[in-house]
Coordinates of C-alpha atoms and ligand atoms in Angstrom, one line a residue:
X6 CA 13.7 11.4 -19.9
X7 CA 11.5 10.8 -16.6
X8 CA 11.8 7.3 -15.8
X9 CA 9.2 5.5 -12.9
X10 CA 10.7 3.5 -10.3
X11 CA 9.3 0.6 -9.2
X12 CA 10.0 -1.2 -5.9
X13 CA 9.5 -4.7 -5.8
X14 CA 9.7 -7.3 -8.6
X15 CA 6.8 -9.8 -7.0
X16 CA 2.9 -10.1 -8.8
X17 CA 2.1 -6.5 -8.8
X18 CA 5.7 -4.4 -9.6
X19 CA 6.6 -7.5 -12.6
X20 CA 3.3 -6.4 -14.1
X21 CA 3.3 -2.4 -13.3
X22 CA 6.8 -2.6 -15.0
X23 CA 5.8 -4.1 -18.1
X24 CA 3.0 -2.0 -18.7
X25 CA 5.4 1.2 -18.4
X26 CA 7.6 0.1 -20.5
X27 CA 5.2 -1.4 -23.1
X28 CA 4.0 2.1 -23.1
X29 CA 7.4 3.2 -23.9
X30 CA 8.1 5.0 -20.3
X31 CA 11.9 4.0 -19.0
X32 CA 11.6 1.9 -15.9
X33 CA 13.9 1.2 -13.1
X34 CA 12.9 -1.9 -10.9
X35 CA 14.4 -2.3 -7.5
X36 CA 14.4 -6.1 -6.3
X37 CA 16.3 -6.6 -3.0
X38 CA 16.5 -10.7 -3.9
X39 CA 18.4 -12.5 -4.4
X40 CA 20.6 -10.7 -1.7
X41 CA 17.9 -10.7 1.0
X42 CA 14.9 -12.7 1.2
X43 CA 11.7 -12.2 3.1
X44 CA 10.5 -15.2 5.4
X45 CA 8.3 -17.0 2.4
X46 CA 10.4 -16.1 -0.3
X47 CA 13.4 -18.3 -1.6
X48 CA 13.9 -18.3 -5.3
X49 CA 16.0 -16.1 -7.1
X50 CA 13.3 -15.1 -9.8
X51 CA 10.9 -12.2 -10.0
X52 CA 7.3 -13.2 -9.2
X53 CA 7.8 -15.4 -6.9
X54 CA 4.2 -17.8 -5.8
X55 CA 5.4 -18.3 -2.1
X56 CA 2.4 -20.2 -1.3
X57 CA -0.4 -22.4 -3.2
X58 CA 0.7 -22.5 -7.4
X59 CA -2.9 -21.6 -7.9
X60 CA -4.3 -18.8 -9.7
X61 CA -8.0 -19.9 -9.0
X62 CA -10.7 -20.6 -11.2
X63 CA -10.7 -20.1 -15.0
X64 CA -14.0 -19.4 -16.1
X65 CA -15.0 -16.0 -16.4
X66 CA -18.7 -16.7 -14.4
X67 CA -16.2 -16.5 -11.2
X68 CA -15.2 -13.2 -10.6
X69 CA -11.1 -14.1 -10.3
X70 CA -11.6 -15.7 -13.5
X71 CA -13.1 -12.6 -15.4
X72 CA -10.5 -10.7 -13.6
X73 CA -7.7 -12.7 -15.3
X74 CA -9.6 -12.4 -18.7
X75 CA -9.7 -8.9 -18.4
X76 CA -6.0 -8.4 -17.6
X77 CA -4.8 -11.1 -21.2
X78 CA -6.9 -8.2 -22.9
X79 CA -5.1 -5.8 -21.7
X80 CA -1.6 -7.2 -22.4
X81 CA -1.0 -8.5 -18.7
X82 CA 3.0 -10.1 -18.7
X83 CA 1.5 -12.4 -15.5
X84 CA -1.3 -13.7 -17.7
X85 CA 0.5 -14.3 -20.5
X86 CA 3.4 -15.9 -18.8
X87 CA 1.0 -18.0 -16.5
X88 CA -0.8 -19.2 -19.7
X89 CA 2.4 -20.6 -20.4
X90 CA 3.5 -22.1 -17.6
X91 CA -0.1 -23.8 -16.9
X92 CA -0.3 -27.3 -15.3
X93 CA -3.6 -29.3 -15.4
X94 CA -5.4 -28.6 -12.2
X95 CA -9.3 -29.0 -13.0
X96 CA -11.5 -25.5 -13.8
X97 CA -8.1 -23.6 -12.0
X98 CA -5.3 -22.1 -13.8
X99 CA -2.5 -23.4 -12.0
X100 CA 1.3 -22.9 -12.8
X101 CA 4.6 -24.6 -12.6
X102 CA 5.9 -21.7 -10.5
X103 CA 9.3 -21.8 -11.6
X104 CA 8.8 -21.3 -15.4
X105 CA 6.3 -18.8 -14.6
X106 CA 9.0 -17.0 -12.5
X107 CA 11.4 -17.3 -14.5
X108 CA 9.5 -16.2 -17.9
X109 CA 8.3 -12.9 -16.4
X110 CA 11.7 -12.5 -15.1
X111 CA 13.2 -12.9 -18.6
X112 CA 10.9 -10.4 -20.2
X113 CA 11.6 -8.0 -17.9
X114 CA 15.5 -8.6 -18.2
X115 CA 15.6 -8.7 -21.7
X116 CA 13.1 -5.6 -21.9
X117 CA 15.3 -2.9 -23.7
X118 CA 13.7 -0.2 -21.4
X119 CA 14.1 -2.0 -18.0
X120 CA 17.0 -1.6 -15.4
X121 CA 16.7 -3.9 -13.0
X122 CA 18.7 -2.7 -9.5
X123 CA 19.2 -5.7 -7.3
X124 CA 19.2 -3.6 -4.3
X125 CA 17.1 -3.0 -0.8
X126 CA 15.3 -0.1 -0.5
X127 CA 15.3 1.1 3.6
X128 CA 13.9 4.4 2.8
X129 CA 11.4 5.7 1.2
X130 CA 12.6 9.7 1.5
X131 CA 14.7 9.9 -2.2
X132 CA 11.7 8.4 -4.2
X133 CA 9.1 11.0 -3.0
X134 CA 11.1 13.0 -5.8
X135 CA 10.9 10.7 -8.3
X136 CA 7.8 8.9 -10.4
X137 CA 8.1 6.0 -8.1
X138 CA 5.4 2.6 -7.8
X139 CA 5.9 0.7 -4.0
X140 CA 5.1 -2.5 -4.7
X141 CA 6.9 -4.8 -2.2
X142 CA 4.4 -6.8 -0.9
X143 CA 2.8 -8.3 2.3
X144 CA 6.6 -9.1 3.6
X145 CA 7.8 -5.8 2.7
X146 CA 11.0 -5.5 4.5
X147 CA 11.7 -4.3 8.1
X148 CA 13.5 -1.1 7.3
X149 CA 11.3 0.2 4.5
X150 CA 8.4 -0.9 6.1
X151 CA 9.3 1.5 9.1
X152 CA 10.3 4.5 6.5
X153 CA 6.4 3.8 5.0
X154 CA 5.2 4.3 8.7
X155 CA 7.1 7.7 9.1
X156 CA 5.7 8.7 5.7
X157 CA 2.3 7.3 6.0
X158 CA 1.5 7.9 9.9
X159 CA -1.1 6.2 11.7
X160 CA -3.1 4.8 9.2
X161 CA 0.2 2.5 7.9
X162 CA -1.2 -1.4 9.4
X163 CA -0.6 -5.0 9.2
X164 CA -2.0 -8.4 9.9
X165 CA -0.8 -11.9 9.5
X166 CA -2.0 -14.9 7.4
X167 CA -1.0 -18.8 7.0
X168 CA 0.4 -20.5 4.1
X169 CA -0.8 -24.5 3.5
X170 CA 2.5 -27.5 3.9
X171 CA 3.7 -29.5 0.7
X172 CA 4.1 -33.0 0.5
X173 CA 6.5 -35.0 -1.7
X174 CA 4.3 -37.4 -4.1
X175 CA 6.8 -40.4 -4.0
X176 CA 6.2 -40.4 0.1
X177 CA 2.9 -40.7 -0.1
X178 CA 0.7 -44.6 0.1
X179 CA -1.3 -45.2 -2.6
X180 CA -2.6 -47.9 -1.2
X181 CA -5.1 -45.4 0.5
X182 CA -5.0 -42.8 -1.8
X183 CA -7.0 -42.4 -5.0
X184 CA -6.9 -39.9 -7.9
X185 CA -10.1 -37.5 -9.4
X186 CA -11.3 -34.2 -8.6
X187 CA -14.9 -33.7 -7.3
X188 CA -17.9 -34.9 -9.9
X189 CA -15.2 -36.2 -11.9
X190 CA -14.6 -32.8 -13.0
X191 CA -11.3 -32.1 -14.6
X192 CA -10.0 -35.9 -14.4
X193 CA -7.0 -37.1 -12.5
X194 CA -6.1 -33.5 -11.0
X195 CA -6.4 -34.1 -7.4
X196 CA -5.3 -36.8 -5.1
X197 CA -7.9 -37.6 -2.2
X198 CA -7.2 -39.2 1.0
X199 CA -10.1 -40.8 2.5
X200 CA -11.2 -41.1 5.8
X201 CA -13.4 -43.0 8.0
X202 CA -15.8 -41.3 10.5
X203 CA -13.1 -42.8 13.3
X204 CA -10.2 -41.8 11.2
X205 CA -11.5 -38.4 11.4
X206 CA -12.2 -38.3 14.6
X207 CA -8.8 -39.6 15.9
X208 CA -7.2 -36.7 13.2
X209 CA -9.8 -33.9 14.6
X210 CA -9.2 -34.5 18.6
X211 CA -5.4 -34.4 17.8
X212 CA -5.4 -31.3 15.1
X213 CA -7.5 -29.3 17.8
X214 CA -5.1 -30.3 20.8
X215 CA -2.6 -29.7 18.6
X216 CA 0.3 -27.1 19.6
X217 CA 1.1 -23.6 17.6
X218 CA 3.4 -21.0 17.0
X219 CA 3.6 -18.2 19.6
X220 CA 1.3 -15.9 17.8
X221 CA 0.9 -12.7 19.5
X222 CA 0.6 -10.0 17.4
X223 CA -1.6 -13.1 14.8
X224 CA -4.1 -12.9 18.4
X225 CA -4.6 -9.2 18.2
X226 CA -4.8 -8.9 14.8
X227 CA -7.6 -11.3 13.9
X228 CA -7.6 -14.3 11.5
X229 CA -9.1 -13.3 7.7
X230 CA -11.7 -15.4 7.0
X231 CA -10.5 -16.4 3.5
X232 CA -6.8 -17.8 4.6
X233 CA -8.3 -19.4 8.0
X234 CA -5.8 -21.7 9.7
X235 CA -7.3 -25.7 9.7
X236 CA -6.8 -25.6 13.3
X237 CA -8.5 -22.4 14.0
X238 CA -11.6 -23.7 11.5
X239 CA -11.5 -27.0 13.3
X240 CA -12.0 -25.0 16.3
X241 CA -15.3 -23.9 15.3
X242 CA -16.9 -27.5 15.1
X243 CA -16.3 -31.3 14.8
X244 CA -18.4 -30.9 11.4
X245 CA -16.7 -27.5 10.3
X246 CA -13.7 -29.5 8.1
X247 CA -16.1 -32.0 7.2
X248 CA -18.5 -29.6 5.5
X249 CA -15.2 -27.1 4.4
X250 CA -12.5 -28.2 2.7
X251 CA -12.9 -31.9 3.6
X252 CA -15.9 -32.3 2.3
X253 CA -16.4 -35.6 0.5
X254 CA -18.9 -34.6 -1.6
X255 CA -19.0 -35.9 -5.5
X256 CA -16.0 -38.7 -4.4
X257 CA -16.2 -42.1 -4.4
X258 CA -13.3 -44.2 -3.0
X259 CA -12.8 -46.8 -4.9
X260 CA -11.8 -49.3 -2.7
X261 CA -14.8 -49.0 -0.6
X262 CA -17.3 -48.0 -3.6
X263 CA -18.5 -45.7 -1.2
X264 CA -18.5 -42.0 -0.4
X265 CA -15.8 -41.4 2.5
X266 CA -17.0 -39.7 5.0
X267 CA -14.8 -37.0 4.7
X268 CA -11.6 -35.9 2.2
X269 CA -8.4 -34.3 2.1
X270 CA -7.3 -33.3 -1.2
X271 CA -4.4 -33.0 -2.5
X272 CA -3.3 -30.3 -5.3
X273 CA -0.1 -30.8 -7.8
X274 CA 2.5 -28.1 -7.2
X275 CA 4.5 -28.2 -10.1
X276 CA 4.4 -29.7 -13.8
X277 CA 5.6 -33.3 -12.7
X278 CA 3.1 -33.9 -9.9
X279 CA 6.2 -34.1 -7.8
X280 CA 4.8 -32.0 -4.6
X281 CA 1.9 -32.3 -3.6
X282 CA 0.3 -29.3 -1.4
X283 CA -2.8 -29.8 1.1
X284 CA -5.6 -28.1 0.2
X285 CA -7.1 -25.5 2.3
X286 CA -4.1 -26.9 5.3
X287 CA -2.7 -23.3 5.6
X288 CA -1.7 -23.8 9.3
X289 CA 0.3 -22.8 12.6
X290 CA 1.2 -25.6 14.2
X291 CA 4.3 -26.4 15.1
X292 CA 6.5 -28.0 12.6
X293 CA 6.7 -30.9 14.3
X294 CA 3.2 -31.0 15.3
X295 CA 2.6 -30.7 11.5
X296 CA 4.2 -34.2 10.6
X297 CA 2.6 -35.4 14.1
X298 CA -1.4 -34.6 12.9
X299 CA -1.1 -34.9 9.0
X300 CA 0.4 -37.7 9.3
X301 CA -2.7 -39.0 10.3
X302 CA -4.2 -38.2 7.4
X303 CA -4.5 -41.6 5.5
X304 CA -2.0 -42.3 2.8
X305 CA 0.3 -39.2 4.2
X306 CA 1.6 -41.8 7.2
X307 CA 5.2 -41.3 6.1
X308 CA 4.9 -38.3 4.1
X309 CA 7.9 -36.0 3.8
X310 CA 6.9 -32.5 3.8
X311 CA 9.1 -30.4 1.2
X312 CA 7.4 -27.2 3.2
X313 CA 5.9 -27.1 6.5
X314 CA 2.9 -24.4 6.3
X315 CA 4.1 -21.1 8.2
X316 CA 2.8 -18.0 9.6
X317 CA 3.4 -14.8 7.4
X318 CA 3.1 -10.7 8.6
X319 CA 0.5 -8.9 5.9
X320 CA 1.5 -5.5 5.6
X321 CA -1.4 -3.4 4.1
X322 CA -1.9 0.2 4.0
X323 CA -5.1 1.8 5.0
X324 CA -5.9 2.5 1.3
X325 CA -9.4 4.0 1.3
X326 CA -8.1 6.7 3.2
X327 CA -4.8 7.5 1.4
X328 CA -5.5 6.1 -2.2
X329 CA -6.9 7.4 -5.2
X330 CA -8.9 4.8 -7.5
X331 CA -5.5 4.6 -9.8
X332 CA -4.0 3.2 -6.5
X333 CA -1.7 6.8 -6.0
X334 CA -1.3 8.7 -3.1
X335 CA -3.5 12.2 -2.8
X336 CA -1.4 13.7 -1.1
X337 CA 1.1 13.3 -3.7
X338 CA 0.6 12.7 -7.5
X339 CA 3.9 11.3 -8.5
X340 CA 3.7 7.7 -6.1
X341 CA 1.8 5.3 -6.4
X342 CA 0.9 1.7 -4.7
X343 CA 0.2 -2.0 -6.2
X344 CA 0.4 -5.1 -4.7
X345 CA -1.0 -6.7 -1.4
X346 CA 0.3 -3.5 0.2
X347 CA -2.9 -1.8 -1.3
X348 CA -4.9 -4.1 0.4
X349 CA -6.0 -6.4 -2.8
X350 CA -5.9 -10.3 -1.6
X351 CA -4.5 -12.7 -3.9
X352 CA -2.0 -13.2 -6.5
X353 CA -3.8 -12.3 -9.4
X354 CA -5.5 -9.5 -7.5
X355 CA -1.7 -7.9 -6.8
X356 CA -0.6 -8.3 -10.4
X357 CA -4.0 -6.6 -11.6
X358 CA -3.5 -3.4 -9.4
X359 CA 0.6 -3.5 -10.4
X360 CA -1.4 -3.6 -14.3
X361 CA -3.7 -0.3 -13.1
X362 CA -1.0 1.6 -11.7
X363 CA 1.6 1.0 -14.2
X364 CA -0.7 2.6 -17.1
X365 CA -1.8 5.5 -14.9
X366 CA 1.9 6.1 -13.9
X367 CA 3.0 5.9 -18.0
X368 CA 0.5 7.7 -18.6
X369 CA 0.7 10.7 -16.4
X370 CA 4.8 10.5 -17.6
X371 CA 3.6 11.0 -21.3
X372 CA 0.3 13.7 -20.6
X373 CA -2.1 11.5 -21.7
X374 CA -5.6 10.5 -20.7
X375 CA -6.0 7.7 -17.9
X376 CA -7.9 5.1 -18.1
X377 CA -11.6 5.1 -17.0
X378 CA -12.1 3.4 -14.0
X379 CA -15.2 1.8 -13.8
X380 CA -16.9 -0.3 -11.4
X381 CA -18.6 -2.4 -14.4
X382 CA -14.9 -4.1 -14.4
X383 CA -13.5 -6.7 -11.9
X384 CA -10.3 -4.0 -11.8
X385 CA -12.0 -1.2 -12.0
X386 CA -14.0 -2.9 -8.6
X387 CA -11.6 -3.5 -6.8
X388 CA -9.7 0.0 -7.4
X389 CA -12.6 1.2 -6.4
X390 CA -13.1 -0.8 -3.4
X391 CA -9.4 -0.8 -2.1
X392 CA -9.5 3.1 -2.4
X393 CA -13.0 4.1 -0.9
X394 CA -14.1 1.3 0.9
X395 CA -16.6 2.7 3.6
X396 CA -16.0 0.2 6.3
X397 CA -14.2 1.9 9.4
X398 CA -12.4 -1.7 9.6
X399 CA -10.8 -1.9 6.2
X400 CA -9.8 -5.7 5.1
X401 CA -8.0 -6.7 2.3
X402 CA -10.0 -8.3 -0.6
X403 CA -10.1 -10.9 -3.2
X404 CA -12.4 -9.6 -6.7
X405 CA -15.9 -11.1 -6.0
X406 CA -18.7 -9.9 -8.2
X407 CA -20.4 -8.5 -4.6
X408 CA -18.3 -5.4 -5.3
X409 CA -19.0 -4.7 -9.1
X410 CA -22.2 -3.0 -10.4
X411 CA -24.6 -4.9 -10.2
X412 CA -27.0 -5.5 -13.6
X413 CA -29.5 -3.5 -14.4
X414 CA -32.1 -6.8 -15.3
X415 CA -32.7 -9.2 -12.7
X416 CA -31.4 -12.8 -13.9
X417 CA -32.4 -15.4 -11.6
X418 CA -29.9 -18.0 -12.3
X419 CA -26.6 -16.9 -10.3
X420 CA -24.2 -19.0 -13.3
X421 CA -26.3 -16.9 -16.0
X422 CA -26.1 -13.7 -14.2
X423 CA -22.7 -14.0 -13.6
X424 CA -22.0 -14.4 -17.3
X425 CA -23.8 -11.4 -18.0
X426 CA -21.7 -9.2 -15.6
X427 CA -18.2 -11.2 -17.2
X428 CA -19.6 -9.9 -20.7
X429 CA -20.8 -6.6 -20.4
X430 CA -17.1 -5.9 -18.1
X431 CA -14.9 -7.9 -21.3
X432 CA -16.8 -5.3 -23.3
X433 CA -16.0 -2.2 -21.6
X434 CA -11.8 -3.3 -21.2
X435 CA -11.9 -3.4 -25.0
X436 CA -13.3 0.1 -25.0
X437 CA -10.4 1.0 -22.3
X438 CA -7.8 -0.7 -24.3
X439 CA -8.9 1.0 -27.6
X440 CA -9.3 4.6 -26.0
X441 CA -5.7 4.3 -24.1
X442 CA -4.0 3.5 -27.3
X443 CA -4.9 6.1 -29.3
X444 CA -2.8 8.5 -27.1
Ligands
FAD28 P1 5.3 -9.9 -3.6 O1 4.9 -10.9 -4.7 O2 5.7 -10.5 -2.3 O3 6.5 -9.0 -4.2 C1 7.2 -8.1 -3.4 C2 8.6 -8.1 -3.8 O4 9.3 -7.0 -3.2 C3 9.4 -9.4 -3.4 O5 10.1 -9.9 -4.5 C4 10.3 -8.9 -2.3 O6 11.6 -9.6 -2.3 C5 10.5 -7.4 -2.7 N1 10.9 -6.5 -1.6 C6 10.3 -6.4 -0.4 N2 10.9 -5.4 0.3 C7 11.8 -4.8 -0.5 C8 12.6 -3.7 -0.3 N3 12.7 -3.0 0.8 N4 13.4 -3.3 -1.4 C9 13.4 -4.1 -2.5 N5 12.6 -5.1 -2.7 C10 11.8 -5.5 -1.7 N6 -2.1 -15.2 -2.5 C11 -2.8 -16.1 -3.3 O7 -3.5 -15.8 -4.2 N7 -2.6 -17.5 -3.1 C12 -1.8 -17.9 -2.1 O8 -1.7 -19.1 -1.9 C13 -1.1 -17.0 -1.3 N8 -0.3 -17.4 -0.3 C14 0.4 -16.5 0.4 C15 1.4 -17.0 1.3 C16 2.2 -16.2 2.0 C17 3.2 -16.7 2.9 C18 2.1 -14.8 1.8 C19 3.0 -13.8 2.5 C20 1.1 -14.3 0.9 C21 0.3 -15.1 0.2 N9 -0.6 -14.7 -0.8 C22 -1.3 -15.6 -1.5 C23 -1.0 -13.3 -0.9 C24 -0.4 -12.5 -2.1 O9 -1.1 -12.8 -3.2 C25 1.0 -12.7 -2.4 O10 1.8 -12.3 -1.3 C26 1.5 -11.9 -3.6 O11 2.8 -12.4 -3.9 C27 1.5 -10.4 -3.4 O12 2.0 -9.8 -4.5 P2 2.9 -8.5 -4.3 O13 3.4 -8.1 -5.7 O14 2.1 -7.5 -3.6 O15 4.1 -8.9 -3.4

């Protein structure tokens, strides 16, 4: 029987897999780890979070967090092992990443209808044959990458992005440091490390003198606004941090029984509490340069950094121009796209495409009907988006309720209106759900 083949086993191929063979469709995934690793990547597992263990907010009044509600009603593998795998982090959802990886990674293994191939794949010719889902990510690898550009022509494009450094908690002074998230919303979550208007001073002059990686092609090709390195957004202002990711708003430092003047916070990486990453610190600076300036932060003095923040390639197709709303090529019906490649921003954005084109691929494997995609749901949106954006200067995109439909009453309050869009979209995924599984 016709089998799809899916390339890549990160966010968006896990999840494309499990919905083709939940639907009963063989699948063969093609992972190239553990014998080759891309420049973020490093453990063995499938799913890998290379960066921030953060899924974002929970509540469904933010549009990431209807977006992961909708994908646990549609049987999303991702959501239900990142449910398990949950550490405390405030109104996110954030994950020990390495039970989450290695959950998915048992599923799929143990799944009687996936074949995992731990293999590279340089060329993209044989699988233009085949039902086949490319799903290998921003760091897709050199030789594929160039096959993609043969195949795709001019319209096949990249940019780069920066990842934030971790620090190990038993490095740390907590002499300077105290625990709390802002408002004193979700408890002991985050660790802050204060500073003084001169403190901040002393860490600004030297983060903005500070020297970076030889970034060419990260010159040409812009910065994206929602991964901005710290040095770049300190660029813009002495005030810019302060009012950003510093800001000190709804802290008090304890010592002081005043409100710092400004805040870095720190975010728990794994179950333990045991690494630590900086919030909003995604960063080119030299790794030396790194310790250098955060160590200036207060209570990071002798911090030991378990990863130094790095520069990344982001390989993205021009999707509106080659895509279909089920993420497939129209030029050719039997291979589709999911992931970052599409263009989607984020972790959970990748997995929810991977969910998308999984059940159109099963389904066009087994005659059915497709799904309806609608722009009423945070997928459907951002299907929509990534595959007929209008912009001549197409960026990749995180879900944000700016490109769903908007309501057809006007409710003033943003929170309340919000709410109204999460319920009338959790509404019309049940209807998808129901409709799909009476094929
Ligand atoms: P991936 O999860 O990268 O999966 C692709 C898989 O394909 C990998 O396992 C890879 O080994 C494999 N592969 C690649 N080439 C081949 C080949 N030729 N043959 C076989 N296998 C291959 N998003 C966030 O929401 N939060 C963050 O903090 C964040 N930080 C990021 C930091 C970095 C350094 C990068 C690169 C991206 C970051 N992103 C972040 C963006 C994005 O959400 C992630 O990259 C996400 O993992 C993308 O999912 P994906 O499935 O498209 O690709």
């Amino acid at each position: 029987s016709d089998a799809v083949h899916v390339i890549g086993a990160g966010l968006a191929g896990c999840e494309a897999a499990f919905q083709i063979a939940s639907r009963g469709v063989p699948v063969r995934l093609y992972e190239m780890k553990p014998k080759k690793y891309s420049p973020a990547h490093s453990y063995p597992g499938f799913a890998e979070l290379v960066c921030s263990n953060s899924l974002r907010a929970a509540r469904i009044s933010n549009a990431v967090g209807l977006l992961k509600e909708e994908m646990r009603r549609l049987n999303s593998l991702i959501m239900r092992e990142a449910d398990a795998a949950e550490v405390p982090a405030g109104g996110a959802l954030a994950v020990d990443r390495y039970a989450f990886s290695d959950g998915i990674t048992a599923a799929l293994r143990n799944h009687p209808l996936v074949e995992i191939a731990e293999e590279e794949i340089t060329n993209i010719q044989p699988f233009l044959e085949k039902y086949t889902i490319v799903a290998t990510g921003p760091l897709t690898s050199d030789a594929l990458s160039e096959s993609l550009r043969k195949l795709l022509g001019q319209e096949y494009l990249h940019f780069f992005d920066a990842a934030a450094p971790i620090v190990t908690r038993e490095s740390l002074d907590f002499s300077r440091i105290f625990a709390g998230s802002r408002y004193g919303k979700g408890g002991d979550d985050y660790l802050n490390c204060p500073m003084s208007r001169a403190e901040y001073e002393a860490f600004y002059e030297a983060l903005i003198h500070a020297e970076c990686v030889e970034q060419k092609e990260f010159e040409q090709d812009g910065v994206f606004e929602g991964c901005m390195p710290v040095e770049v957004m300190a660029k813009r202002g002495f005030q810019t941090l302060a009012y950003g990711p510093l800001k000190p708003v709804g802290l008090t430092d304890p010592r002081t029984g005043q409100r710092p003047f400004a805040v870095v916070q720190l975010r728990k990486e794994d179950a333990a509490g045991s690494m630590l990453n900086l919030v909003g610190f995604q960063t080119h600076l030299k790794f030396g340069e790194q310790k250098r300036v955060f160590g200036m932060i207060p209570g990071l003095e002798q911090a030991e950094f378990a990863r130094y923040g790095v520069m990344h390639r982001n390989t993205y197709i021009n999707s509106p121009r080659l895509l279909d709303e089920y993420y497939r090529l129209r030029e050719r019906e039997n291979v589709w796209f999911a992931g970052q490649m599409t263009g989607v921003e984020g972790y959970v954005e990748s997995a929810a495409s991977g969910l998308l084109a999984g059940i159109a691929a099963a389904q066009t494997i087994k005659g059915g009907p497709l799904p309806e995609v609608s722009d009423e749901t945070a997928i459907g949106a951002l299907a929509r988006y990534v595959s007929s954006s209008a912009s001549a200067d197409f960026q990749p995109m995180n879900i944000n309720f700016g490109i769903m439909r908007p309501l057809d009453t006007r409710i003033r309050r943003k929170e309340e209106r919000n709410e109204a869009i999460a319920e009338r979209a959790l509404a019309r995924v049940e209807r998808i759900g129901k409709n799909e599984s009476t094929v």
